[in-house]
PDB file of C-alpha atoms in Angstrom:
ATOM      1  CA  UNK A 189     -15.335   0.019   2.880  1.00 41.00           C
ATOM      2  CA  UNK A 190     -13.237  -3.103   3.432  1.00 45.00           C
ATOM      3  CA  UNK A 191     -10.042  -3.679   5.306  1.00 48.00           C
ATOM      4  CA  UNK A 192      -8.406  -6.698   3.817  1.00 50.00           C
ATOM      5  CA  UNK A 193      -5.649  -7.943   5.984  1.00 46.00           C
ATOM      6  CA  UNK A 194      -3.640 -11.085   4.998  1.00 46.00           C
ATOM      7  CA  UNK A 195      -5.055 -14.442   5.848  1.00 48.00           C
ATOM      8  CA  UNK A 196      -6.050 -15.921   8.276  1.00 45.00           C
ATOM      9  CA  UNK A 197      -7.705 -12.711   9.443  1.00 48.00           C
ATOM     10  CA  UNK A 198     -11.109 -12.146   7.761  1.00 48.00           C
ATOM     11  CA  UNK A 199     -11.963  -8.894   5.812  1.00 52.00           C
ATOM     12  CA  UNK A 200     -13.693  -6.230   7.671  1.00 53.00           C
ATOM     13  CA  UNK A 201     -16.687  -4.442   6.108  1.00 53.00           C
ATOM     14  CA  UNK A 202     -17.281  -0.886   7.125  1.00 56.00           C
ATOM     15  CA  UNK A 203     -19.967   1.582   6.268  1.00 53.00           C
ATOM     16  CA  UNK A 204     -19.214   3.483   3.075  1.00 57.00           C
ATOM     17  CA  UNK A 205     -20.822   6.739   4.333  1.00 57.00           C
ATOM     18  CA  UNK A 206     -19.051  10.073   4.242  1.00 58.00           C
ATOM     19  CA  UNK A 207     -19.579  10.861   7.905  1.00 62.00           C
ATOM     20  CA  UNK A 208     -16.892  11.668  10.284  1.00 69.00           C
ATOM     21  CA  UNK A 209     -17.716   8.567  12.336  1.00 76.00           C
ATOM     22  CA  UNK A 210     -17.264   6.350   9.296  1.00 71.00           C
ATOM     23  CA  UNK A 211     -13.892   8.005   8.612  1.00 70.00           C
ATOM     24  CA  UNK A 212     -12.797   7.376  12.322  1.00 76.00           C
ATOM     25  CA  UNK A 213     -13.968   3.826  12.046  1.00 76.00           C
ATOM     26  CA  UNK A 214     -11.806   3.387   8.967  1.00 71.00           C
ATOM     27  CA  UNK A 215      -8.805   4.828  10.605  1.00 72.00           C
ATOM     28  CA  UNK A 216      -9.363   2.715  13.725  1.00 77.00           C
ATOM     29  CA  UNK A 217      -9.579  -0.403  11.602  1.00 73.00           C
ATOM     30  CA  UNK A 218      -6.423   0.386   9.765  1.00 72.00           C
ATOM     31  CA  UNK A 219      -4.525   0.974  12.864  1.00 74.00           C
ATOM     32  CA  UNK A 220      -5.540  -2.533  14.136  1.00 75.00           C
ATOM     33  CA  UNK A 221      -4.094  -4.193  11.031  1.00 71.00           C
ATOM     34  CA  UNK A 222      -0.749  -5.963  11.731  1.00 70.00           C
ATOM     35  CA  UNK A 223       1.910  -6.388   9.031  1.00 66.00           C
ATOM     36  CA  UNK A 224       2.322 -10.096   8.666  1.00 66.00           C
ATOM     37  CA  UNK A 225       2.603 -12.846   6.089  1.00 65.00           C
ATOM     38  CA  UNK A 226       2.700 -12.728   2.316  1.00 68.00           C
ATOM     39  CA  UNK A 227       0.281 -11.081  -0.116  1.00 70.00           C
ATOM     40  CA  UNK A 228      -1.588 -13.864  -1.903  1.00 64.00           C
ATOM     41  CA  UNK A 229      -0.485 -14.606  -5.465  1.00 62.00           C
ATOM     42  CA  UNK A 230      -4.039 -14.574  -6.537  1.00 62.00           C
ATOM     43  CA  UNK A 231      -5.922 -11.291  -5.877  1.00 59.00           C
ATOM     44  CA  UNK A 232      -8.506 -11.521  -3.112  1.00 60.00           C
ATOM     45  CA  UNK A 233     -12.115 -11.100  -4.078  1.00 63.00           C
ATOM     46  CA  UNK A 234     -13.976  -8.224  -2.580  1.00 62.00           C
ATOM     47  CA  UNK A 235     -16.848  -9.150  -0.222  1.00 57.00           C
ATOM     48  CA  UNK A 236     -19.948  -8.385  -2.250  1.00 58.00           C
ATOM     49  CA  UNK A 237     -22.887  -6.434  -0.863  1.00 57.00           C
ATOM     50  CA  UNK A 238     -26.180  -7.256  -2.476  1.00 46.00           C
ATOM     51  CA  UNK A 239     -27.329  -4.697  -5.043  1.00 51.00           C
ATOM     52  CA  UNK A 240     -24.088  -2.825  -5.247  1.00 64.00           C
ATOM     53  CA  UNK A 241     -21.464  -2.784  -7.987  1.00 67.00           C
ATOM     54  CA  UNK A 242     -18.855  -0.182  -8.442  1.00 74.00           C
ATOM     55  CA  UNK A 243     -16.860   0.675  -5.254  1.00 76.00           C
ATOM     56  CA  UNK A 244     -13.983   2.977  -4.364  1.00 78.00           C
ATOM     57  CA  UNK A 245     -11.039   0.824  -3.225  1.00 82.00           C
ATOM     58  CA  UNK A 246      -8.185   2.408  -1.313  1.00 82.00           C
ATOM     59  CA  UNK A 247      -5.238  -0.060  -1.417  1.00 85.00           C
ATOM     60  CA  UNK A 248      -2.614   0.958   1.309  1.00 84.00           C
ATOM     61  CA  UNK A 249       0.694  -1.002   1.134  1.00 85.00           C
ATOM     62  CA  UNK A 250       4.475  -0.905   1.178  1.00 87.00           C
ATOM     63  CA  UNK A 251       4.102  -2.559  -2.277  1.00 89.00           C
ATOM     64  CA  UNK A 252       6.693  -5.127  -1.585  1.00 85.00           C
ATOM     65  CA  UNK A 253       5.753  -8.121  -3.790  1.00 83.00           C
ATOM     66  CA  UNK A 254       7.353 -11.438  -4.679  1.00 80.00           C
ATOM     67  CA  UNK A 255       6.334 -11.118  -8.312  1.00 84.00           C
ATOM     68  CA  UNK A 256       3.766  -8.678  -9.415  1.00 87.00           C
ATOM     69  CA  UNK A 257       0.754  -9.920  -7.413  1.00 87.00           C
ATOM     70  CA  UNK A 258      -0.230  -6.521  -5.926  1.00 89.00           C
ATOM     71  CA  UNK A 259      -0.216  -4.857  -9.416  1.00 92.00           C
ATOM     72  CA  UNK A 260      -2.291  -7.839 -10.691  1.00 90.00           C
ATOM     73  CA  UNK A 261      -4.703  -7.274  -7.730  1.00 88.00           C
ATOM     74  CA  UNK A 262      -5.064  -3.678  -8.775  1.00 92.00           C
ATOM     75  CA  UNK A 263      -5.594  -4.633 -12.427  1.00 92.00           C
ATOM     76  CA  UNK A 264      -8.296  -7.208 -11.358  1.00 88.00           C
ATOM     77  CA  UNK A 265     -10.216  -4.661  -9.316  1.00 86.00           C
ATOM     78  CA  UNK A 266      -9.871  -2.013 -11.918  1.00 89.00           C
ATOM     79  CA  UNK A 267     -11.087  -4.518 -14.498  1.00 85.00           C
ATOM     80  CA  UNK A 268     -14.280  -4.945 -12.400  1.00 82.00           C
ATOM     81  CA  UNK A 269     -14.922  -1.183 -12.946  1.00 84.00           C
ATOM     82  CA  UNK A 270     -14.055  -0.260  -9.312  1.00 84.00           C
ATOM     83  CA  UNK A 271     -12.342   3.077  -8.705  1.00 86.00           C
ATOM     84  CA  UNK A 272      -8.941   2.171  -7.187  1.00 89.00           C
ATOM     85  CA  UNK A 273      -6.493   4.309  -5.292  1.00 89.00           C
ATOM     86  CA  UNK A 274      -3.086   3.051  -4.326  1.00 92.00           C
ATOM     87  CA  UNK A 275      -1.380   4.673  -1.333  1.00 89.00           C
ATOM     88  CA  UNK A 276       2.245   3.591  -1.184  1.00 92.00           C
ATOM     89  CA  UNK A 277       3.740   3.834   2.340  1.00 88.00           C
ATOM     90  CA  UNK A 278       7.574   4.247   2.526  1.00 91.00           C
ATOM     91  CA  UNK A 279       9.799   4.397   5.635  1.00 89.00           C
ATOM     92  CA  UNK A 280      12.166   7.283   5.930  1.00 89.00           C
ATOM     93  CA  UNK A 281      15.146   5.059   6.549  1.00 86.00           C
ATOM     94  CA  UNK A 282      14.130   3.100   3.451  1.00 86.00           C
ATOM     95  CA  UNK A 283      14.426   6.075   1.284  1.00 88.00           C
ATOM     96  CA  UNK A 284      17.814   7.090   2.701  1.00 87.00           C
ATOM     97  CA  UNK A 285      19.356   3.811   3.848  1.00 85.00           C
ATOM     98  CA  UNK A 286      20.100   5.544   7.191  1.00 82.00           C
ATOM     99  CA  UNK A 287      20.631   2.719   9.600  1.00 79.00           C
ATOM    100  CA  UNK A 288      24.253   3.361  10.660  1.00 78.00           C
ATOM    101  CA  UNK A 289      27.385   1.523   9.487  1.00 81.00           C
ATOM    102  CA  UNK A 290      26.148  -2.124   8.986  1.00 85.00           C
ATOM    103  CA  UNK A 291      22.582  -3.416   9.054  1.00 84.00           C
ATOM    104  CA  UNK A 292      21.000  -6.742   9.169  1.00 87.00           C
ATOM    105  CA  UNK A 293      17.970  -6.848   6.950  1.00 83.00           C
ATOM    106  CA  UNK A 294      15.056  -9.401   6.997  1.00 84.00           C
ATOM    107  CA  UNK A 295      12.568  -9.754   4.142  1.00 80.00           C
ATOM    108  CA  UNK A 296       9.237 -10.034   6.103  1.00 73.00           C
ATOM    109  CA  UNK A 297       7.745 -11.882   3.082  1.00 72.00           C
ATOM    110  CA  UNK A 298      10.363 -14.565   2.816  1.00 79.00           C
ATOM    111  CA  UNK A 299      12.182 -14.448   6.057  1.00 83.00           C
ATOM    112  CA  UNK A 300      15.613 -14.181   4.228  1.00 89.00           C
ATOM    113  CA  UNK A 301      18.211 -12.244   6.158  1.00 92.00           C
ATOM    114  CA  UNK A 302      21.303 -10.371   4.888  1.00 88.00           C
ATOM    115  CA  UNK A 303      23.955  -8.220   6.610  1.00 88.00           C
ATOM    116  CA  UNK A 304      25.038  -5.130   4.535  1.00 86.00           C
ATOM    117  CA  UNK A 305      27.884  -2.617   4.971  1.00 87.00           C
ATOM    118  CA  UNK A 306      25.863   0.551   4.232  1.00 86.00           C
ATOM    119  CA  UNK A 307      28.609   2.997   3.346  1.00 84.00           C
ATOM    120  CA  UNK A 308      29.797   0.937   0.331  1.00 87.00           C
ATOM    121  CA  UNK A 309      26.133   0.041  -0.703  1.00 88.00           C
ATOM    122  CA  UNK A 310      24.251   3.295  -0.186  1.00 89.00           C
ATOM    123  CA  UNK A 311      24.963   4.872  -3.677  1.00 90.00           C
ATOM    124  CA  UNK A 312      23.894   1.865  -5.651  1.00 92.00           C
ATOM    125  CA  UNK A 313      20.982   1.162  -3.404  1.00 91.00           C
ATOM    126  CA  UNK A 314      19.553   4.605  -3.865  1.00 93.00           C
ATOM    127  CA  UNK A 315      19.923   4.440  -7.689  1.00 95.00           C
ATOM    128  CA  UNK A 316      18.172   1.040  -7.753  1.00 94.00           C
ATOM    129  CA  UNK A 317      15.517   2.231  -5.313  1.00 94.00           C
ATOM    130  CA  UNK A 318      14.673   5.269  -7.605  1.00 95.00           C
ATOM    131  CA  UNK A 319      14.509   2.981 -10.565  1.00 96.00           C
ATOM    132  CA  UNK A 320      12.318   0.579  -8.901  1.00 95.00           C
ATOM    133  CA  UNK A 321       9.991   3.243  -7.432  1.00 96.00           C
ATOM    134  CA  UNK A 322       9.571   4.770 -10.762  1.00 97.00           C
ATOM    135  CA  UNK A 323       8.840   1.439 -12.405  1.00 96.00           C
ATOM    136  CA  UNK A 324       6.348   0.622  -9.689  1.00 95.00           C
ATOM    137  CA  UNK A 325       4.576   3.804 -10.071  1.00 96.00           C
ATOM    138  CA  UNK A 326       4.300   3.402 -13.734  1.00 97.00           C
ATOM    139  CA  UNK A 327       3.024  -0.107 -13.457  1.00 96.00           C
ATOM    140  CA  UNK A 328       0.290   1.091 -11.026  1.00 96.00           C
ATOM    141  CA  UNK A 329      -0.731   4.094 -13.283  1.00 96.00           C
ATOM    142  CA  UNK A 330      -0.784   1.770 -16.334  1.00 96.00           C
ATOM    143  CA  UNK A 331      -3.780   0.043 -14.550  1.00 94.00           C
ATOM    144  CA  UNK A 332      -5.558   3.360 -14.493  1.00 94.00           C
ATOM    145  CA  UNK A 333      -5.191   3.416 -10.814  1.00 94.00           C
ATOM    146  CA  UNK A 334      -4.553   6.632  -8.823  1.00 91.00           C
ATOM    147  CA  UNK A 335      -1.137   6.529  -7.022  1.00 92.00           C
ATOM    148  CA  UNK A 336       0.395   8.538  -4.293  1.00 89.00           C
ATOM    149  CA  UNK A 337       3.388   7.763  -1.908  1.00 90.00           C
ATOM    150  CA  UNK A 338       3.573   8.795   1.660  1.00 88.00           C
ATOM    151  CA  UNK A 339       6.070   8.445   4.472  1.00 88.00           C
ATOM    152  CA  UNK A 340       5.191   6.028   7.401  1.00 84.00           C
ATOM    153  CA  UNK A 341       6.207   8.851   9.745  1.00 84.00           C
ATOM    154  CA  UNK A 342       3.233  10.860   8.563  1.00 84.00           C
ATOM    155  CA  UNK A 343       0.079  10.611  10.547  1.00 81.00           C
ATOM    156  CA  UNK A 344      -2.420   8.393   8.837  1.00 75.00           C
ATOM    157  CA  UNK A 345      -5.328  10.859   9.288  1.00 76.00           C
ATOM    158  CA  UNK A 346      -3.199  13.609   7.863  1.00 81.00           C
ATOM    159  CA  UNK A 347      -2.135  11.420   4.841  1.00 79.00           C
ATOM    160  CA  UNK A 348      -5.807  10.684   3.942  1.00 77.00           C
ATOM    161  CA  UNK A 349      -6.934  14.315   4.391  1.00 80.00           C
ATOM    162  CA  UNK A 350      -4.107  15.637   2.074  1.00 82.00           C
ATOM    163  CA  UNK A 351      -4.632  13.011  -0.486  1.00 79.00           C
ATOM    164  CA  UNK A 352      -8.449  13.629  -0.520  1.00 80.00           C
ATOM    165  CA  UNK A 353      -8.129  17.451  -0.666  1.00 84.00           C
ATOM    166  CA  UNK A 354      -5.563  17.137  -3.582  1.00 81.00           C
ATOM    167  CA  UNK A 355      -8.024  14.654  -5.312  1.00 77.00           C
ATOM    168  CA  UNK A 356     -10.916  16.949  -4.738  1.00 81.00           C
ATOM    169  CA  UNK A 357      -9.227  19.905  -6.368  1.00 81.00           C
ATOM    170  CA  UNK A 358      -8.351  17.711  -9.450  1.00 74.00           C
ATOM    171  CA  UNK A 359     -12.019  16.766  -9.857  1.00 70.00           C
TER     172      UNK A 359
END
């Protein structure tokens, strides 16, 4: 298993065993990752382990992208015959635009800031958000990548367990 934070931090290679300790190590590594920087326009290569080919990749992201670099990354990994799962994390206030009357937003990828009067923008925002989320979901599924969305308020361990239980029932 790999945890691939943005540069300049190196990828972490974790044991791929199915043990409880490996699962805890994965959760710990994920909790240490800090949200920062931009996703690279060219998809990162996975660290190669000698004698191994196909891997299961769990891609966890808010899926904010400047162009379609994250979908291209998923396409590349899927094209290399890896099994790819995309977990899309969403904040509750992102889904409801519940920030009070006015809010100042900053795009973490570009640093651009904008103040918005929320009462007048909420309806249009929610319509655009639903259209965007549906298009994003379809773009991921078109790459033959499993997709699930979860709230950031949900415990990471619980998110993984629910997803894996649901996936096991489908197999």
